[in-house]
Every structure is written in structure tokens, then in C-alpha cells.
Amino acid sequence: MNGVDEEFTSPVFSMETLMRSIANPYGKKVIVNGVPADKTGLEENKDSKEEKTNGIFGAIFIISFIGAIIAMVVFSQTEPLLCLATFGALLFVIGLAILFQHGLSLDNMPSLALPLLGAVLTAIPAINVYHRSHPDSFYFTMDMIIDVICIGFALVGVGLIVIPPLIRSRKMRKCSQIISAMCVYRTTRSAQSKEANGRTRHYDLYAPWWQYEVNDVIYVTCEDAYTNEKVPDIGEIQEIRISPDEPAEIYRPMIVSRLVPLFIGVMFVVISSFTLFVLH
């Protein structure tokens, strides 16, 4: 990474650094992520307040998470079903938090799987525990539990196969104009994965900021996802897609981001279907 790349690449976003990276010799109007540059200070103050609020909710969540882990440890020794129910409740809360933060839309529809899975994992043990004191009530046998889990994974797999292409198709239709844009800034995020030999591989993901001009207005827009695919250097020019009606909305098609959900979805469907076939 050269000096320019290092200067304008950071895990901590800096509006000041971003503004320095923008090429605007003629003093044209600048729109940053859909907000006029002269109003970004107000947006930063708003974001600061939101960050404080999120910090409070984050602290509450961490305390709840620790409490859930302690409860799971206790229940694992006394009542394994309640341990599973506690884990399900934790997934349910995490899923709801994600949905409340990002909203429910086609783009984040896969996130709906987490609260649904949590609800199922909470309901099944709770029903079976209730059955112990009420023998005439409905309960889940082990075969039924396995069937529910397999069907659930199969449905998640179908969602991973169907939903991403729908999202891509919608974005391609909306962002129909192809334009040349220059990468002026990059925010980073660390990630890791396990290799075949068991070693942990550490790498960086990038969210490029693109500068482009539409109708004599300079737009600087950040991609909405971090990736290590086709990562541009600072100053590199690539073709991206923008919405003619909303130039601040951009889209850059990625091959890997299309294939990974498809592969995972197919695996979910195949494994779940095979398990159901073997058991029945």
C-alpha cells in the first residue's frame, strides 16, 4: 500500500480526511452520501448523539448477553431444554435488534432468519417443558424436532438462493446508468477465516468511497458493504452504476457476493433434503 492509499484508508472514518481527498478545483457543489457537504457537520452531530444512544443500548445488550450465557450454563446442568430455549431467546433478541437497526426490506431479508430461528428454538423446548406438567398437551418428539430443523434450514437455503438474485435485479434496474468514478477514500474492517490446514487467516475488507460528477454536481458516495473483491486503489477509476433519479445511490456488481449465498443456500437445501430422505 503506497502513501496515498495509507493516508486515505482507515478503519475509523474521518470526514475531514474525506473532504481533503475530494478533487474539486472549481468549487462545485459536493454531495456526500446524499447530504450536501455544507450540512455534514449537522449530520455528524446527529450521528454522535445516535452513537451515544447506541452505546447505551450496546451496554444493555452486553449485560443481557452475559446473563443469558450464565443462565445457559446453569440450565445445562439442571434443565437442558431450558438451556436451548435461552439460546433461542438470545438469537431472537439479536435478530430483532438487527431488524430494528436496519429495517425490514428485501435487501436485508436474510436477517429475518435469525429471529425466526430463535423463536423456534425458544418455542420447542418451552412447549416440551410445559408438556411435562400437562401430559395431555401437545409436544415435539425427537423426530418432529429434527424435521422442523431440517425444514427450517431448507427454507433458509431457498431464501439464500432466491432473494440475492432478486436484490441484484432490483439494484441493476434502479442503478441503470453506468458512470466512471474515482476511489478517493476507503474505510476498512478486519476479518478472519479458517484455512484448510487449520490456521487462521487475517485480512482486511474495504468499503470504497467513489467520487463522480452528475449535472455539474460532485457526488461522493460510500458502498454499503465491505468487501475484498475488486478493491480499488486510491485514485483508481472504475465504472460503477448509479440511479439516474437518485445519483447518490450506487451499485457495483460483485461476482463473489453473488456466488457465496448461492453456494451456501444450495448446501442447506441439499443437506436438509438428504437428512429428511434418510430419516424417512
mmCIF file of C-alpha atoms in Angstrom:
data_model
loop_
_atom_site.group_PDB
_atom_site.id
_atom_site.type_symbol
_atom_site.label_atom_id
_atom_site.label_comp_id
_atom_site.label_asym_id
_atom_site.label_seq_id
_atom_site.Cartn_x
_atom_site.Cartn_y
_atom_site.Cartn_z
ATOM 1 C CA MET A 1 0.000 0.000 0.000
ATOM 2 C CA ASN A 2 1.508 3.334 -1.053
ATOM 3 C CA GLY A 3 1.493 6.565 0.938
ATOM 4 C CA VAL A 4 -1.658 7.928 -0.685
ATOM 5 C CA ASP A 5 -3.526 4.682 -0.035
ATOM 6 C CA GLU A 6 -2.433 4.739 3.608
ATOM 7 C CA GLU A 7 -3.449 8.368 4.093
ATOM 8 C CA PHE A 8 -6.954 7.878 2.744
ATOM 9 C CA THR A 9 -7.592 4.378 4.112
ATOM 10 C CA SER A 10 -8.664 3.992 7.711
ATOM 11 C CA PRO A 11 -10.785 1.779 9.979
ATOM 12 C CA VAL A 12 -12.074 4.966 11.630
ATOM 13 C CA PHE A 13 -13.990 7.238 9.289
ATOM 14 C CA SER A 14 -12.841 10.862 9.211
ATOM 15 C CA MET A 15 -14.981 13.442 7.449
ATOM 16 C CA GLU A 16 -12.077 15.880 7.459
ATOM 17 C CA THR A 17 -9.827 13.400 5.657
ATOM 18 C CA LEU A 18 -12.584 12.527 3.218
ATOM 19 C CA MET A 19 -13.118 16.184 2.335
ATOM 20 C CA ARG A 20 -9.372 16.575 1.712
ATOM 21 C CA SER A 21 -9.457 13.615 -0.656
ATOM 22 C CA ILE A 22 -12.121 15.128 -2.914
ATOM 23 C CA ALA A 23 -10.900 16.652 -6.163
ATOM 24 C CA ASN A 24 -12.884 19.870 -6.565
ATOM 25 C CA PRO A 25 -10.678 22.592 -8.116
ATOM 26 C CA TYR A 26 -13.645 24.643 -9.365
ATOM 27 C CA GLY A 27 -15.574 24.705 -6.087
ATOM 28 C CA LYS A 28 -18.589 22.801 -7.338
ATOM 29 C CA LYS A 29 -21.378 21.673 -5.043
ATOM 30 C CA VAL A 30 -20.486 18.448 -3.235
ATOM 31 C CA ILE A 31 -22.950 15.810 -2.059
ATOM 32 C CA VAL A 32 -21.560 13.313 0.467
ATOM 33 C CA ASN A 33 -23.643 10.164 0.852
ATOM 34 C CA GLY A 34 -26.732 12.061 -0.226
ATOM 35 C CA VAL A 35 -26.094 15.023 2.113
ATOM 36 C CA PRO A 36 -24.741 18.425 0.956
ATOM 37 C CA ALA A 37 -21.171 18.836 2.185
ATOM 38 C CA ASP A 38 -22.005 22.094 3.982
ATOM 39 C CA LYS A 39 -24.503 20.191 6.150
ATOM 40 C CA THR A 40 -22.298 17.255 7.030
ATOM 41 C CA GLY A 41 -21.370 18.911 10.323
ATOM 42 C CA LEU A 42 -25.005 18.791 11.390
ATOM 43 C CA GLU A 43 -25.178 15.187 10.296
ATOM 44 C CA GLU A 44 -22.070 14.387 12.329
ATOM 45 C CA ASN A 45 -23.627 15.914 15.455
ATOM 46 C CA LYS A 46 -26.729 13.848 14.870
ATOM 47 C CA ASP A 47 -24.629 10.749 14.339
ATOM 48 C CA SER A 48 -22.717 11.492 17.542
ATOM 49 C CA LYS A 49 -25.946 11.536 19.539
ATOM 50 C CA GLU A 50 -27.063 8.339 17.853
ATOM 51 C CA GLU A 51 -23.723 6.729 18.677
ATOM 52 C CA LYS A 52 -24.165 7.607 22.357
ATOM 53 C CA THR A 53 -27.657 6.113 22.317
ATOM 54 C CA ASN A 54 -26.374 3.031 20.534
ATOM 55 C CA GLY A 55 -23.624 2.790 23.139
ATOM 56 C CA ILE A 56 -26.192 2.670 25.938
ATOM 57 C CA PHE A 57 -28.216 0.017 24.140
ATOM 58 C CA GLY A 58 -24.981 -1.823 23.407
ATOM 59 C CA ALA A 59 -24.084 -1.893 27.105
ATOM 60 C CA ILE A 60 -27.547 -3.190 27.974
ATOM 61 C CA PHE A 61 -27.218 -5.834 25.278
ATOM 62 C CA ILE A 62 -23.815 -6.981 26.543
ATOM 63 C CA ILE A 63 -25.163 -7.312 30.083
ATOM 64 C CA SER A 64 -28.145 -9.283 28.767
ATOM 65 C CA PHE A 65 -25.843 -11.464 26.681
ATOM 66 C CA ILE A 66 -23.661 -12.283 29.681
ATOM 67 C CA GLY A 67 -26.776 -13.032 31.734
ATOM 68 C CA ALA A 68 -28.049 -15.370 29.019
ATOM 69 C CA ILE A 69 -24.725 -17.215 28.885
ATOM 70 C CA ILE A 70 -24.751 -17.670 32.667
ATOM 71 C CA ALA A 71 -28.346 -18.913 32.508
ATOM 72 C CA MET A 72 -27.408 -21.371 29.755
ATOM 73 C CA VAL A 73 -24.558 -22.746 31.858
ATOM 74 C CA VAL A 74 -26.889 -23.207 34.837
ATOM 75 C CA PHE A 75 -29.695 -24.751 32.781
ATOM 76 C CA SER A 76 -27.266 -27.087 31.010
ATOM 77 C CA GLN A 77 -26.729 -28.790 34.370
ATOM 78 C CA THR A 78 -30.345 -28.763 35.527
ATOM 79 C CA GLU A 79 -32.656 -28.482 32.509
ATOM 80 C CA PRO A 80 -31.055 -28.838 29.046
ATOM 81 C CA LEU A 81 -34.296 -27.895 27.296
ATOM 82 C CA LEU A 82 -34.357 -24.531 29.044
ATOM 83 C CA CYS A 83 -30.718 -24.075 28.066
ATOM 84 C CA LEU A 84 -31.762 -24.445 24.428
ATOM 85 C CA ALA A 85 -34.704 -22.103 24.975
ATOM 86 C CA THR A 86 -32.398 -19.466 26.464
ATOM 87 C CA PHE A 87 -30.094 -19.752 23.465
ATOM 88 C CA GLY A 88 -33.091 -19.375 21.163
ATOM 89 C CA ALA A 89 -34.279 -16.314 23.062
ATOM 90 C CA LEU A 90 -30.818 -14.789 22.697
ATOM 91 C CA LEU A 91 -30.865 -15.353 18.928
ATOM 92 C CA PHE A 92 -34.375 -13.911 18.793
ATOM 93 C CA VAL A 93 -33.319 -10.714 20.586
ATOM 94 C CA ILE A 94 -30.207 -10.325 18.427
ATOM 95 C CA GLY A 95 -32.294 -10.820 15.294
ATOM 96 C CA LEU A 96 -34.857 -8.248 16.383
ATOM 97 C CA ALA A 97 -32.088 -5.766 17.191
ATOM 98 C CA ILE A 98 -30.689 -6.183 13.676
ATOM 99 C CA LEU A 99 -34.119 -5.729 12.128
ATOM 100 C CA PHE A 100 -34.859 -2.616 14.197
ATOM 101 C CA GLN A 101 -31.491 -1.136 13.268
ATOM 102 C CA HIS A 102 -31.681 -1.767 9.534
ATOM 103 C CA GLY A 103 -35.415 -2.129 8.985
ATOM 104 C CA LEU A 104 -37.202 -4.883 7.126
ATOM 105 C CA SER A 105 -36.657 -4.712 3.398
ATOM 106 C CA LEU A 106 -35.764 -7.003 0.540
ATOM 107 C CA ASP A 107 -32.080 -6.119 0.939
ATOM 108 C CA ASN A 108 -31.815 -7.491 4.473
ATOM 109 C CA MET A 109 -34.489 -10.159 4.234
ATOM 110 C CA PRO A 110 -31.923 -12.907 5.070
ATOM 111 C CA SER A 111 -31.573 -11.275 8.505
ATOM 112 C CA LEU A 112 -35.137 -12.368 9.207
ATOM 113 C CA ALA A 113 -33.872 -15.950 9.515
ATOM 114 C CA LEU A 114 -32.140 -15.191 12.823
ATOM 115 C CA PRO A 115 -35.200 -14.114 14.866
ATOM 116 C CA LEU A 116 -37.284 -16.866 13.269
ATOM 117 C CA LEU A 117 -34.684 -19.467 14.220
ATOM 118 C CA GLY A 118 -34.533 -18.011 17.710
ATOM 119 C CA ALA A 119 -38.313 -18.152 18.042
ATOM 120 C CA VAL A 120 -38.371 -21.816 17.000
ATOM 121 C CA LEU A 121 -35.539 -22.759 19.363
ATOM 122 C CA THR A 122 -37.370 -20.976 22.170
ATOM 123 C CA ALA A 123 -40.824 -22.364 21.450
ATOM 124 C CA ILE A 124 -39.984 -26.061 21.049
ATOM 125 C CA PRO A 125 -38.236 -26.526 24.440
ATOM 126 C CA ALA A 126 -40.829 -24.354 26.174
ATOM 127 C CA ILE A 127 -43.656 -26.487 24.768
ATOM 128 C CA ASN A 128 -41.928 -29.701 25.815
ATOM 129 C CA VAL A 129 -41.229 -28.393 29.319
ATOM 130 C CA TYR A 130 -44.900 -27.404 29.620
ATOM 131 C CA HIS A 131 -45.882 -30.905 28.466
ATOM 132 C CA ARG A 132 -44.158 -32.447 31.477
ATOM 133 C CA SER A 133 -46.657 -30.868 33.841
ATOM 134 C CA HIS A 134 -49.547 -31.243 31.383
ATOM 135 C CA PRO A 135 -49.258 -34.735 29.837
ATOM 136 C CA ASP A 136 -52.304 -34.239 27.621
ATOM 137 C CA SER A 137 -50.815 -31.214 25.865
ATOM 138 C CA PHE A 138 -49.021 -31.228 22.533
ATOM 139 C CA TYR A 139 -45.286 -31.811 22.497
ATOM 140 C CA PHE A 140 -42.484 -32.319 19.992
ATOM 141 C CA THR A 141 -40.942 -35.749 19.608
ATOM 142 C CA MET A 142 -37.287 -36.007 18.630
ATOM 143 C CA ASP A 143 -38.262 -36.938 15.066
ATOM 144 C CA MET A 144 -40.501 -33.882 14.862
ATOM 145 C CA ILE A 145 -37.730 -31.631 16.181
ATOM 146 C CA ILE A 146 -35.318 -32.953 13.558
ATOM 147 C CA ASP A 147 -37.940 -32.450 10.845
ATOM 148 C CA VAL A 148 -38.569 -28.861 11.945
ATOM 149 C CA ILE A 149 -34.839 -28.101 11.994
ATOM 150 C CA CYS A 150 -34.289 -29.648 8.555
ATOM 151 C CA ILE A 151 -37.267 -27.853 7.038
ATOM 152 C CA GLY A 152 -36.097 -24.610 8.612
ATOM 153 C CA PHE A 153 -32.604 -24.946 7.153
ATOM 154 C CA ALA A 154 -34.083 -25.874 3.777
ATOM 155 C CA LEU A 155 -36.264 -22.752 3.792
ATOM 156 C CA VAL A 156 -33.261 -20.607 4.722
ATOM 157 C CA GLY A 157 -31.384 -22.219 1.838
ATOM 158 C CA VAL A 158 -34.187 -21.445 -0.591
ATOM 159 C CA GLY A 159 -34.140 -17.860 0.641
ATOM 160 C CA LEU A 160 -30.391 -17.602 0.048
ATOM 161 C CA ILE A 161 -30.870 -18.955 -3.467
ATOM 162 C CA VAL A 162 -33.823 -16.773 -4.435
ATOM 163 C CA ILE A 163 -33.510 -13.469 -2.549
ATOM 164 C CA PRO A 164 -29.969 -12.291 -3.539
ATOM 165 C CA PRO A 165 -30.741 -12.511 -7.292
ATOM 166 C CA LEU A 166 -33.932 -10.531 -6.696
ATOM 167 C CA ILE A 167 -31.961 -7.877 -4.813
ATOM 168 C CA ARG A 168 -29.351 -7.723 -7.566
ATOM 169 C CA SER A 169 -32.012 -7.484 -10.268
ATOM 170 C CA ARG A 170 -33.752 -4.638 -8.436
ATOM 171 C CA LYS A 171 -30.487 -2.749 -7.948
ATOM 172 C CA MET A 172 -29.478 -3.254 -11.576
ATOM 173 C CA ARG A 173 -32.816 -1.855 -12.724
ATOM 174 C CA LYS A 174 -32.687 1.110 -10.378
ATOM 175 C CA CYS A 175 -28.995 1.894 -10.902
ATOM 176 C CA SER A 176 -29.205 1.729 -14.671
ATOM 177 C CA GLN A 177 -26.700 4.455 -15.548
ATOM 178 C CA ILE A 178 -23.043 3.458 -15.889
ATOM 179 C CA ILE A 179 -20.538 6.157 -14.991
ATOM 180 C CA SER A 180 -16.792 6.437 -14.376
ATOM 181 C CA ALA A 181 -15.936 7.148 -10.751
ATOM 182 C CA MET A 182 -12.710 7.641 -8.827
ATOM 183 C CA CYS A 183 -11.979 5.995 -5.491
ATOM 184 C CA VAL A 184 -10.990 8.795 -3.104
ATOM 185 C CA TYR A 185 -11.255 7.131 0.296
ATOM 186 C CA ARG A 186 -11.616 3.680 1.846
ATOM 187 C CA THR A 187 -12.895 2.568 5.226
ATOM 188 C CA THR A 188 -11.626 -0.792 6.407
ATOM 189 C CA ARG A 189 -12.694 -3.605 8.672
ATOM 190 C CA SER A 190 -10.642 -6.579 9.856
ATOM 191 C CA ALA A 191 -11.866 -10.117 9.229
ATOM 192 C CA GLN A 192 -10.581 -13.633 9.672
ATOM 193 C CA SER A 193 -11.290 -17.107 8.382
ATOM 194 C CA LYS A 194 -10.088 -20.660 8.911
ATOM 195 C CA GLU A 195 -7.922 -22.247 6.243
ATOM 196 C CA ALA A 196 -7.887 -25.939 5.326
ATOM 197 C CA ASN A 197 -4.744 -26.520 7.402
ATOM 198 C CA GLY A 198 -6.452 -25.111 10.496
ATOM 199 C CA ARG A 199 -4.606 -21.821 10.503
ATOM 200 C CA THR A 200 -6.457 -18.554 10.939
ATOM 201 C CA ARG A 201 -6.108 -16.115 8.068
ATOM 202 C CA HIS A 202 -6.469 -12.421 8.835
ATOM 203 C CA TYR A 203 -7.385 -9.973 6.103
ATOM 204 C CA ASP A 204 -8.982 -6.577 5.542
ATOM 205 C CA LEU A 205 -12.331 -5.728 3.998
ATOM 206 C CA TYR A 206 -12.844 -2.386 2.289
ATOM 207 C CA ALA A 207 -15.750 -0.040 1.657
ATOM 208 C CA PRO A 208 -14.631 2.335 -1.121
ATOM 209 C CA TRP A 209 -15.836 5.926 -1.397
ATOM 210 C CA TRP A 210 -16.430 6.957 -5.013
ATOM 211 C CA GLN A 211 -16.311 10.456 -6.469
ATOM 212 C CA TYR A 212 -18.232 11.164 -9.659
ATOM 213 C CA GLU A 213 -19.974 14.099 -11.277
ATOM 214 C CA VAL A 214 -23.587 14.360 -12.394
ATOM 215 C CA ASN A 215 -25.179 17.551 -13.739
ATOM 216 C CA ASP A 216 -22.234 19.683 -12.595
ATOM 217 C CA VAL A 217 -22.552 18.366 -9.028
ATOM 218 C CA ILE A 218 -19.848 16.264 -7.391
ATOM 219 C CA TYR A 219 -21.103 13.178 -5.580
ATOM 220 C CA VAL A 220 -19.019 11.247 -3.067
ATOM 221 C CA THR A 221 -20.720 8.031 -2.051
ATOM 222 C CA CYS A 222 -19.646 5.041 0.009
ATOM 223 C CA GLU A 223 -20.523 1.492 -0.924
ATOM 224 C CA ASP A 224 -22.945 -0.066 1.533
ATOM 225 C CA ALA A 225 -20.933 -3.259 2.072
ATOM 226 C CA TYR A 226 -17.362 -4.193 2.938
ATOM 227 C CA THR A 227 -15.553 -6.476 0.515
ATOM 228 C CA ASN A 228 -12.125 -7.714 -0.525
ATOM 229 C CA GLU A 229 -13.239 -8.227 -4.114
ATOM 230 C CA LYS A 230 -12.127 -5.767 -6.798
ATOM 231 C CA VAL A 231 -10.797 -3.358 -4.165
ATOM 232 C CA PRO A 232 -9.699 -0.144 -5.925
ATOM 233 C CA ASP A 233 -6.572 1.822 -5.131
ATOM 234 C CA ILE A 234 -6.939 5.440 -4.098
ATOM 235 C CA GLY A 235 -7.204 7.462 -7.286
ATOM 236 C CA GLU A 236 -8.222 4.452 -9.378
ATOM 237 C CA ILE A 237 -11.101 4.960 -11.787
ATOM 238 C CA GLN A 238 -13.700 2.253 -12.305
ATOM 239 C CA GLU A 239 -17.152 2.040 -13.810
ATOM 240 C CA ILE A 240 -19.994 1.922 -11.306
ATOM 241 C CA ARG A 241 -23.752 2.059 -11.661
ATOM 242 C CA ILE A 242 -25.835 4.932 -10.318
ATOM 243 C CA SER A 243 -29.520 5.706 -10.191
ATOM 244 C CA PRO A 244 -30.486 8.390 -12.739
ATOM 245 C CA ASP A 245 -33.192 9.605 -10.367
ATOM 246 C CA GLU A 246 -31.048 9.459 -7.211
ATOM 247 C CA PRO A 247 -27.386 9.862 -8.210
ATOM 248 C CA ALA A 248 -26.267 9.341 -4.608
ATOM 249 C CA GLU A 249 -27.388 5.711 -4.851
ATOM 250 C CA ILE A 250 -24.720 3.480 -6.356
ATOM 251 C CA TYR A 251 -24.189 -0.186 -7.098
ATOM 252 C CA ARG A 252 -21.097 -2.139 -8.123
ATOM 253 C CA PRO A 253 -21.874 -5.762 -9.080
ATOM 254 C CA MET A 254 -19.646 -8.378 -7.449
ATOM 255 C CA ILE A 255 -19.282 -11.969 -8.641
ATOM 256 C CA VAL A 256 -18.233 -13.433 -5.279
ATOM 257 C CA SER A 257 -21.098 -11.756 -3.429
ATOM 258 C CA ARG A 258 -23.450 -13.451 -5.880
ATOM 259 C CA LEU A 259 -21.931 -16.926 -5.703
ATOM 260 C CA VAL A 260 -21.346 -17.282 -1.945
ATOM 261 C CA PRO A 261 -25.032 -17.033 -0.868
ATOM 262 C CA LEU A 262 -25.982 -19.316 -3.758
ATOM 263 C CA PHE A 263 -23.442 -21.950 -2.706
ATOM 264 C CA ILE A 264 -24.495 -21.794 0.956
ATOM 265 C CA GLY A 265 -28.166 -21.942 0.000
ATOM 266 C CA VAL A 266 -27.661 -24.997 -2.203
ATOM 267 C CA MET A 267 -25.724 -26.734 0.582
ATOM 268 C CA PHE A 268 -28.503 -26.013 3.087
ATOM 269 C CA VAL A 269 -31.167 -27.390 0.762
ATOM 270 C CA VAL A 270 -29.176 -30.486 -0.250
ATOM 271 C CA ILE A 271 -28.088 -31.436 3.276
ATOM 272 C CA SER A 272 -31.545 -30.834 4.766
ATOM 273 C CA SER A 273 -33.284 -32.764 1.991
ATOM 274 C CA PHE A 274 -30.813 -35.641 2.262
ATOM 275 C CA THR A 275 -31.288 -35.805 6.040
ATOM 276 C CA LEU A 276 -35.067 -35.907 5.703
ATOM 277 C CA PHE A 277 -34.791 -38.576 2.990
ATOM 278 C CA VAL A 278 -32.538 -40.785 5.130
ATOM 279 C CA LEU A 279 -34.693 -40.443 8.247
ATOM 280 C CA HIS A 280 -37.918 -41.166 6.412
#
